[in-house]
Backbone as JSON Lines, residues from 0, in Angstrom:
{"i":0,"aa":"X","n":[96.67,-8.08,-86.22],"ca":[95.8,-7.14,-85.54],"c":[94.34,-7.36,-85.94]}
{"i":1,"aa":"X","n":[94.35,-7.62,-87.16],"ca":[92.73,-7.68,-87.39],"c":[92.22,-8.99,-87.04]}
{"i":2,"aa":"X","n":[93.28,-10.36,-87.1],"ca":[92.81,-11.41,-86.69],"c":[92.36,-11.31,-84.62]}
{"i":3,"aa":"X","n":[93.3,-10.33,-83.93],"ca":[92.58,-10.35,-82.58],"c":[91.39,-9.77,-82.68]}
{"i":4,"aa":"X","n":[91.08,-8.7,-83.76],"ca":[89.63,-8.0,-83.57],"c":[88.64,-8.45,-83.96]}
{"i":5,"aa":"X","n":[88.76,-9.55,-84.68],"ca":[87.76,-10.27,-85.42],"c":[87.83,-11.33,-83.84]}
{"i":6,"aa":"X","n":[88.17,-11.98,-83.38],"ca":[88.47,-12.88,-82.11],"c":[87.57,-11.88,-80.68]}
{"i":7,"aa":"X","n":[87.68,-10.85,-80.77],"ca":[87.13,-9.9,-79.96],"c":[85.98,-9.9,-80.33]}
{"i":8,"aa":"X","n":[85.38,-9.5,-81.8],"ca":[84.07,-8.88,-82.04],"c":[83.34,-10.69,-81.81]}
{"i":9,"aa":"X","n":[84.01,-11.53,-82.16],"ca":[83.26,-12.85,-81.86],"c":[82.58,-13.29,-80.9]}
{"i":10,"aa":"X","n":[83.8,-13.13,-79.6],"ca":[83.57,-13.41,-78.09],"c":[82.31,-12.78,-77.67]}
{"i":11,"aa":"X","n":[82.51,-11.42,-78.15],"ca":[81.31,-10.23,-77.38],"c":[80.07,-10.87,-78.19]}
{"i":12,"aa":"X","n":[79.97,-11.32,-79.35],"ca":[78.92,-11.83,-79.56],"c":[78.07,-13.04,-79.36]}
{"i":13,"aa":"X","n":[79.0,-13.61,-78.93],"ca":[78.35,-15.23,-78.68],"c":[78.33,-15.0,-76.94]}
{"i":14,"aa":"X","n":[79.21,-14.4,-76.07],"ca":[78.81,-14.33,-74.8],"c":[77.29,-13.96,-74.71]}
{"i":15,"aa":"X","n":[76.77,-14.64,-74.07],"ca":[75.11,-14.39,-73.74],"c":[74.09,-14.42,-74.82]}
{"i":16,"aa":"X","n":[74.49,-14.6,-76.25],"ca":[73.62,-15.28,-77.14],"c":[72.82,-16.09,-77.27]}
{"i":17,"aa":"X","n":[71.47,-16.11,-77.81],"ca":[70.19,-17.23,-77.22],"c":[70.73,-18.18,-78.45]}
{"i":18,"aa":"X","n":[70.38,-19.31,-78.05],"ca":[70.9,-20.32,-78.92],"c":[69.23,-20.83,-79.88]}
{"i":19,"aa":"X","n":[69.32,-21.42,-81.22],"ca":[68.55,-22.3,-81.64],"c":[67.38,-22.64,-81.18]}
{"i":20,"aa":"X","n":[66.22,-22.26,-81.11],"ca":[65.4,-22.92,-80.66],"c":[64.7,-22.0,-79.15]}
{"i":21,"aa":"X","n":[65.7,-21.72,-78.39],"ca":[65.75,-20.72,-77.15],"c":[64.9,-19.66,-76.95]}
{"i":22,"aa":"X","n":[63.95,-19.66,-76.32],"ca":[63.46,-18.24,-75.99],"c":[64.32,-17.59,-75.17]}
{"i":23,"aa":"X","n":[63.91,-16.26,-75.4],"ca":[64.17,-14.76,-74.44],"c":[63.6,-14.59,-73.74]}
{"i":24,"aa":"X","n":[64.25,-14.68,-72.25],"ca":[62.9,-14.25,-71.46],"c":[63.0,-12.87,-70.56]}
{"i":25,"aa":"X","n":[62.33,-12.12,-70.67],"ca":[62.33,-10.63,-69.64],"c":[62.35,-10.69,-68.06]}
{"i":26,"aa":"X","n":[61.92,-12.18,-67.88],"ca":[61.83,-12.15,-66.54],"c":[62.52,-13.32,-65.91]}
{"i":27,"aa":"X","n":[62.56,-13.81,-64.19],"ca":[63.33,-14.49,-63.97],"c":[62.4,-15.76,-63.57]}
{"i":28,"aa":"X","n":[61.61,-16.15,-64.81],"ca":[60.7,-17.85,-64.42],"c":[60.91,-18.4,-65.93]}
{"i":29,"aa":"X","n":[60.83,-19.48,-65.46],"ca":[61.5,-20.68,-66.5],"c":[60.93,-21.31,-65.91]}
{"i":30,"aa":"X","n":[60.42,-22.71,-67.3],"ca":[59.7,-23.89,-66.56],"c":[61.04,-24.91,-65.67]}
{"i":31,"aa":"X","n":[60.12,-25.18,-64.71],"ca":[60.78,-26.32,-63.86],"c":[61.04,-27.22,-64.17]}
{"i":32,"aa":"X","n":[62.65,-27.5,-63.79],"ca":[63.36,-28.68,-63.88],"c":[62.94,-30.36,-63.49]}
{"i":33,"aa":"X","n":[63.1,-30.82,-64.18],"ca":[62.94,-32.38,-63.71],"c":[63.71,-32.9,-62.34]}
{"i":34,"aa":"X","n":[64.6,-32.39,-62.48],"ca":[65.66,-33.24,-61.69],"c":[65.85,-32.46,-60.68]}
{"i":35,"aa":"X","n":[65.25,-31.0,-60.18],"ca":[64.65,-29.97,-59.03],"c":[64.11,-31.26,-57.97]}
{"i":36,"aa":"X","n":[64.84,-31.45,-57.06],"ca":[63.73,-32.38,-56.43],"c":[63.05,-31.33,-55.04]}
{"i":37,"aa":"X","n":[61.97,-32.39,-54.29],"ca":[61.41,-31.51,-53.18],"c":[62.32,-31.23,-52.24]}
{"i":38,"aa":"X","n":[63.05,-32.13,-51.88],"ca":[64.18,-31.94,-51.03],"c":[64.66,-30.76,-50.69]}
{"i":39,"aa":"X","n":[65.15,-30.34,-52.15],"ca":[66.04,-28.99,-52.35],"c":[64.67,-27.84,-52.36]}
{"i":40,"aa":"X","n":[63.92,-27.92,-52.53],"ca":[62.41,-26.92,-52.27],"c":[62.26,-26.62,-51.21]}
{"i":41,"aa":"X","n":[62.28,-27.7,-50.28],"ca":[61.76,-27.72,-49.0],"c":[63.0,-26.75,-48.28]}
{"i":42,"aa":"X","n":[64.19,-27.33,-48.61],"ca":[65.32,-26.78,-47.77],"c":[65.34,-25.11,-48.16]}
{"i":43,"aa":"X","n":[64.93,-24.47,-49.09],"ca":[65.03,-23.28,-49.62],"c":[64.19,-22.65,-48.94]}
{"i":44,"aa":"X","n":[62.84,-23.17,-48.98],"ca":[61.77,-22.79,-47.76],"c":[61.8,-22.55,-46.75]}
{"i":45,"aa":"X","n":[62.57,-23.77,-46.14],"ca":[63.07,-23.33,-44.52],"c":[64.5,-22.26,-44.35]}
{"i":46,"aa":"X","n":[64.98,-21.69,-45.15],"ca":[65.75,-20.71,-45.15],"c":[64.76,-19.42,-44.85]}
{"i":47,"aa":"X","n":[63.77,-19.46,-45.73],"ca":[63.37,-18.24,-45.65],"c":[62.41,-18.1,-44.39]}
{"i":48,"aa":"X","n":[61.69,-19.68,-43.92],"ca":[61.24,-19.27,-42.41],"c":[61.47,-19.05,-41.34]}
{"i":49,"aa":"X","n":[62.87,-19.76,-41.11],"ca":[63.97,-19.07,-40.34],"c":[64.86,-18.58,-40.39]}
{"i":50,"aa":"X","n":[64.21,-17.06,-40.85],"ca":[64.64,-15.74,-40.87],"c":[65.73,-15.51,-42.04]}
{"i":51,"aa":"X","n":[66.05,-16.58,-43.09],"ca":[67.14,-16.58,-43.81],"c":[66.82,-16.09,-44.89]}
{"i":52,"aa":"X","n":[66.4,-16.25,-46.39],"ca":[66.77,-15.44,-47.48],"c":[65.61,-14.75,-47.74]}
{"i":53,"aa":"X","n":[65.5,-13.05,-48.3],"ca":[64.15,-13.23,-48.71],"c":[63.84,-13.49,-49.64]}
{"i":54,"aa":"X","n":[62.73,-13.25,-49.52],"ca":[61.92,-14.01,-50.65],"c":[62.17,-13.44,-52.18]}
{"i":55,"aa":"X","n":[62.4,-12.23,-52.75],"ca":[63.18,-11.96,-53.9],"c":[64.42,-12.89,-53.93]}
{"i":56,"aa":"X","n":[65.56,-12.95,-53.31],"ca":[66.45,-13.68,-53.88],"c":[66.08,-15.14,-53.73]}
{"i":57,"aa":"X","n":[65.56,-15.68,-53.18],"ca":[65.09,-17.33,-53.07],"c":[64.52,-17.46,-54.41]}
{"i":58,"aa":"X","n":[63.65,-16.37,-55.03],"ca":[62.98,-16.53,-56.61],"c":[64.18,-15.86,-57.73]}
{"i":59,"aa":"X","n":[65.26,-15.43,-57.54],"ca":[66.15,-15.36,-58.22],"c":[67.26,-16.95,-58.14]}
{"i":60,"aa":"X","n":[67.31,-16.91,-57.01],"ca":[67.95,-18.7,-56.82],"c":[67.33,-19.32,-57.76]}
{"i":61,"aa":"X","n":[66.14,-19.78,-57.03],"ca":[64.76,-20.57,-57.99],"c":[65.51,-20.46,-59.38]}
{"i":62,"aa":"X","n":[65.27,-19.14,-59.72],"ca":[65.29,-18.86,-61.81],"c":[66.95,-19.44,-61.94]}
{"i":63,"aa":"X","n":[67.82,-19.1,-61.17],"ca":[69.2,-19.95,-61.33],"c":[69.74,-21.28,-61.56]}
{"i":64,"aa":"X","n":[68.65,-22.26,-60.95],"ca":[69.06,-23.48,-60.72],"c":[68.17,-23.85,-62.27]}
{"i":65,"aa":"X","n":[67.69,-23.44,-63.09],"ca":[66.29,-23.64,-63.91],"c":[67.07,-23.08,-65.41]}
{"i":66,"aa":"X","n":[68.46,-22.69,-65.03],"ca":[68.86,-22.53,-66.29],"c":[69.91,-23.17,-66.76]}
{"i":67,"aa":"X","n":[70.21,-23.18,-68.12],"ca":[71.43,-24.33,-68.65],"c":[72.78,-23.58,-67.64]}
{"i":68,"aa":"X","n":[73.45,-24.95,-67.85],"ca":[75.44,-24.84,-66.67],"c":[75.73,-23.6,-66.87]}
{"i":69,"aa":"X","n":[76.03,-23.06,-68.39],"ca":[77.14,-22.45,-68.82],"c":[76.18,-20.72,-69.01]}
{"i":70,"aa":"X","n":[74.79,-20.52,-68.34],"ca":[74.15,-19.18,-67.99],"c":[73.95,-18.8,-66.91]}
{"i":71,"aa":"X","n":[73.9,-20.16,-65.86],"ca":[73.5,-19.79,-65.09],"c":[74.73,-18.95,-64.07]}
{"i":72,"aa":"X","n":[74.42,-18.25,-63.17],"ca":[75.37,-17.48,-61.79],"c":[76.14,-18.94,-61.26]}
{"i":73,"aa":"X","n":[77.22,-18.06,-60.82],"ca":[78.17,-19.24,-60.01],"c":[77.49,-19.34,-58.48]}
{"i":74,"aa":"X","n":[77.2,-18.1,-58.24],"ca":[77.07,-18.71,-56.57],"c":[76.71,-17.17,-56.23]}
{"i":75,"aa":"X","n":[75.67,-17.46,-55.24],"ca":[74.99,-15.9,-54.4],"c":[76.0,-15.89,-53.13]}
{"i":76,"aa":"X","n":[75.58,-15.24,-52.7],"ca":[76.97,-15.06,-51.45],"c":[76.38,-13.53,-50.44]}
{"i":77,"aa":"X","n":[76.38,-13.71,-49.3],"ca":[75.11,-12.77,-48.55],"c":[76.52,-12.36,-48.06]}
{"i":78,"aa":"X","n":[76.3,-10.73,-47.64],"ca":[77.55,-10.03,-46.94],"c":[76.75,-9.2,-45.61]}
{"i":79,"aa":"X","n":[77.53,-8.5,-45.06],"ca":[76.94,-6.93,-44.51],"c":[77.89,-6.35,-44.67]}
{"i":80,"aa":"X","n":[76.83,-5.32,-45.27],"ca":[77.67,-4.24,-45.93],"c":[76.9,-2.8,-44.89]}
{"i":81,"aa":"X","n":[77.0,-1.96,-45.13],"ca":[77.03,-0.62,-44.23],"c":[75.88,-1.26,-43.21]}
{"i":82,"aa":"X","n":[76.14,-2.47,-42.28],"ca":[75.28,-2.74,-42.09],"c":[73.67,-3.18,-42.22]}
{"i":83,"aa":"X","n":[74.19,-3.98,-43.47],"ca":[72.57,-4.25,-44.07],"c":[73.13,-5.22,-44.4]}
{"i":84,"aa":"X","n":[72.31,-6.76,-44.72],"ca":[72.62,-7.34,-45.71],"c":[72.31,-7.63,-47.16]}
{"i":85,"aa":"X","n":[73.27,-7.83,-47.8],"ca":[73.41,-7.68,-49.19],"c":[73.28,-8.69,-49.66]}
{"i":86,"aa":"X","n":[73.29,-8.93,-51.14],"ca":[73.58,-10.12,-51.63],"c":[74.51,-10.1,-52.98]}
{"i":87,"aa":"X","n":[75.73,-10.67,-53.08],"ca":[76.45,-10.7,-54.36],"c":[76.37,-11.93,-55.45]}
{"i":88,"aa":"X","n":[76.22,-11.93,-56.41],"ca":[75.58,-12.88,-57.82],"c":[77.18,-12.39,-58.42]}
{"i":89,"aa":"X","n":[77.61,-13.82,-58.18],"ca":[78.91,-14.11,-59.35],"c":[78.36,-14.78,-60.61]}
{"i":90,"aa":"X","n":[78.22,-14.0,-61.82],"ca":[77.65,-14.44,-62.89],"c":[78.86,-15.54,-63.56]}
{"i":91,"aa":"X","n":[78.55,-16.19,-64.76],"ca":[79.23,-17.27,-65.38],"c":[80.13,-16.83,-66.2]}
{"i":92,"aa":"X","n":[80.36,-15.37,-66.66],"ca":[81.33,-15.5,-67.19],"c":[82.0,-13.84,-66.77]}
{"i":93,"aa":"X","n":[83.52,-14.08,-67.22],"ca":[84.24,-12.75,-66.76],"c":[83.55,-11.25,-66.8]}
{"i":94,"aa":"X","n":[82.82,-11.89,-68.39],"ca":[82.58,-10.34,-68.98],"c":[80.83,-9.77,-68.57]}
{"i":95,"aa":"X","n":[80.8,-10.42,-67.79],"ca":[79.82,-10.06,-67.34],"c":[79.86,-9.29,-65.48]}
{"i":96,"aa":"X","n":[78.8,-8.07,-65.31],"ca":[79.22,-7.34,-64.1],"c":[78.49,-8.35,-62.92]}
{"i":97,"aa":"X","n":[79.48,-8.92,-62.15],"ca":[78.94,-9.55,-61.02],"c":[77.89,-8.38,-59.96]}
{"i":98,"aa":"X","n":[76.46,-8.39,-59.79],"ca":[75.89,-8.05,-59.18],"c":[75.89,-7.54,-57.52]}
{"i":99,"aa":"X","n":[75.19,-6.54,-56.93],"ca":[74.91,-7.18,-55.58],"c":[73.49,-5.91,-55.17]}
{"i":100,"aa":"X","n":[72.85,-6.86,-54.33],"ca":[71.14,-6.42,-54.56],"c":[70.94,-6.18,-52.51]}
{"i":101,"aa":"X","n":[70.23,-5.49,-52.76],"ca":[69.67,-5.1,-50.84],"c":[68.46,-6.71,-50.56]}
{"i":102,"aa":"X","n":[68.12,-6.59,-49.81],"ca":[67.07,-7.34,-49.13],"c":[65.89,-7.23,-50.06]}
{"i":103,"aa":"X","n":[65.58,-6.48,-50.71],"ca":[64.14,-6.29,-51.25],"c":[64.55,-6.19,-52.91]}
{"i":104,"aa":"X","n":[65.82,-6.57,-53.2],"ca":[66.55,-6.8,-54.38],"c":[66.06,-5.81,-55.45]}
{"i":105,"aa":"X","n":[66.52,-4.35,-54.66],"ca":[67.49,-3.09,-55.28],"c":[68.66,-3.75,-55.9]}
{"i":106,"aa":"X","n":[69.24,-3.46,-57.25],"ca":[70.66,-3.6,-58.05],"c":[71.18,-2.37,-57.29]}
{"i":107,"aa":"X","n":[71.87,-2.38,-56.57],"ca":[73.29,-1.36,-55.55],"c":[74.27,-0.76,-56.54]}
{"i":108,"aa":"X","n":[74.69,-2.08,-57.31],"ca":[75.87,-1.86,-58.14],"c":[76.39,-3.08,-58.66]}
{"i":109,"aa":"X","n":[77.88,-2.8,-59.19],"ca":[78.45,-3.94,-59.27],"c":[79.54,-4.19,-59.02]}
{"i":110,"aa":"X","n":[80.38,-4.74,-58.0],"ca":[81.91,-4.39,-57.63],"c":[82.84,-4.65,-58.5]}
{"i":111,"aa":"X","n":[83.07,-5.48,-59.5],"ca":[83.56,-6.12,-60.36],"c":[83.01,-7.0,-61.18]}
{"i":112,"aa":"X","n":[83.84,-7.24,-62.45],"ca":[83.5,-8.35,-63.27],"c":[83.1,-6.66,-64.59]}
{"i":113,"aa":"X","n":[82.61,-7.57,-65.36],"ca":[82.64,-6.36,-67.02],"c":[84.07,-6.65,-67.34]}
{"i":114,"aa":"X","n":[83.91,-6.13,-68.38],"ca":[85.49,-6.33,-69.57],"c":[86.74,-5.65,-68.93]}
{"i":115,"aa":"X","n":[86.4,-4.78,-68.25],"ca":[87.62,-4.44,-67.55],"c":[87.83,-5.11,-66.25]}
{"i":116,"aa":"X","n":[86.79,-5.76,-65.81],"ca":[87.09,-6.27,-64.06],"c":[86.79,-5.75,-62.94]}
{"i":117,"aa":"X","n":[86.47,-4.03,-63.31],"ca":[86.58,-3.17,-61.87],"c":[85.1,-2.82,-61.81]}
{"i":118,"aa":"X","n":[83.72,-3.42,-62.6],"ca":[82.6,-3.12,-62.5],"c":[81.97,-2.04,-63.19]}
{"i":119,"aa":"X","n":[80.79,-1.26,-62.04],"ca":[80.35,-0.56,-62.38],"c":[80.5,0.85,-61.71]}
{"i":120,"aa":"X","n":[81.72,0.77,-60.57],"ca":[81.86,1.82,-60.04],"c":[80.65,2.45,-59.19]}
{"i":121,"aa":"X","n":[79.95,1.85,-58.88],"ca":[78.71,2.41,-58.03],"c":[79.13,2.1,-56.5]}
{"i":122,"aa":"X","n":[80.28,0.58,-56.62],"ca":[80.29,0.38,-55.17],"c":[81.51,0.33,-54.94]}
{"i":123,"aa":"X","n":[82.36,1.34,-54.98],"ca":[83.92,1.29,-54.7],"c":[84.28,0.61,-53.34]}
{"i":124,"aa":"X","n":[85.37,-0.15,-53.53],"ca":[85.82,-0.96,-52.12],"c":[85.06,-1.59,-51.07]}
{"i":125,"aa":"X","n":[84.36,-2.68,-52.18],"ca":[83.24,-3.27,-51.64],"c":[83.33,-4.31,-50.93]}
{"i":126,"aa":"X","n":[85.0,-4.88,-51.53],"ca":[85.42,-6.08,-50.73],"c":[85.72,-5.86,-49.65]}
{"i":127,"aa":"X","n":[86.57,-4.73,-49.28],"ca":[86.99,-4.12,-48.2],"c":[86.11,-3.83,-46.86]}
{"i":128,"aa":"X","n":[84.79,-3.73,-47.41],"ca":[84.16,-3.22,-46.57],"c":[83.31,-4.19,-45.91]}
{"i":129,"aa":"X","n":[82.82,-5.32,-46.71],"ca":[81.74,-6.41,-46.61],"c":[82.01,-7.57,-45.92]}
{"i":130,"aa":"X","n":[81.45,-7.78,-44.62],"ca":[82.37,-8.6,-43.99],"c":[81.04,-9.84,-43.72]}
{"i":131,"aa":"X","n":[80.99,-10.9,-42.92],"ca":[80.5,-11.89,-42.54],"c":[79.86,-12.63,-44.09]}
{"i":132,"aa":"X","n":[80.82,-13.0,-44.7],"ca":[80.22,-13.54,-45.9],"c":[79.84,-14.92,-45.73]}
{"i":133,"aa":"X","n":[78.87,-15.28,-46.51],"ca":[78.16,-16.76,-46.51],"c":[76.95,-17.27,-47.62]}
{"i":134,"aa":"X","n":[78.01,-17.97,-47.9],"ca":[77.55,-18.71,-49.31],"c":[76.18,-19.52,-49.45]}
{"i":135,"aa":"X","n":[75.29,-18.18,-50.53],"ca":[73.49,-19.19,-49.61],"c":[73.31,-20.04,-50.89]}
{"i":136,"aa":"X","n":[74.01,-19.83,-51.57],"ca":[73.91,-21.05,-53.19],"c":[75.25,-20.95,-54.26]}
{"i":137,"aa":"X","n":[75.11,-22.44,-54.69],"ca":[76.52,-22.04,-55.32],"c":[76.18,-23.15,-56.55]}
{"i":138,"aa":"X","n":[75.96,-23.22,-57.94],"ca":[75.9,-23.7,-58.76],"c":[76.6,-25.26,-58.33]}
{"i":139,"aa":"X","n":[76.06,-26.3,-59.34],"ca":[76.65,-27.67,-58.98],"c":[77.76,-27.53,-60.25]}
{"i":140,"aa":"X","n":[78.15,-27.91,-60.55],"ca":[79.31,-28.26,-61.6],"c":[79.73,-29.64,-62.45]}
């Protein structure tokens, strides 16, 4: 028993821990990647001029692709939800609450993900409800 709680108090601590060297940052900019090419700039751009992401989540993308594999979100994923569209952020690991933000990226809630799985209870039966989903970024692997 004490060897799982010691295994527990570990996990919770090293999940999301800044490593060696690492700054903390409060906000979502990080210097730019090398290997970011224009390509992938340009194509992000033209999402948002025809009519596709706004511009808050394109600078949350941005801060996504700009961080190490194993922090960054798995993949944004646009829904409509009571008729609006939304956006859901599958973060990298279980224990963390997968997100989902309005157009002008309000935090709504979180449908799931946290240590138990079922969220934050702000958005009950969210799957249920959220239909035309489409995947506007999805981590490389």
């Amino acid at each position: 028993m004490i060897k799982l709680i010691l295994i527990l108090m570990i996990a919770f601590t090293a999940c999301g821990s800044v490593k060696e060297g690492q700054k903390v940052s409060n906000t979502d900019s990080v210097r730019t990647s090398a290997n970011y090419s224009k390509e992938k700039q340009d194509s992000i751009k033209a999402g948002l001029l025809n009519g596709g992401l706004p511009q808050c989540i394109m600078n949350k993308i941005t801060s996504f692709k700009k961080m190490e594999k194993h922090e960054q979100p798995q993949k944004v994923v646009e829904y409509l939800y009571k008729e609006k569209k939304v956006y859901y952020i599958l973060m990298p690991c279980c224990d963390f609450f997968n997100e989902v933000y309005d157009d002008k990226c309000n935090l709504l809630g979180s449908p799931d993900g946290g240590i138990i799985g079922k969220g934050d209870g702000k958005l009950p039966g969210f799957f249920k409800k959220a239909t035309n989903e489409k995947i506007v970024w999805e981590a490389k692997n």
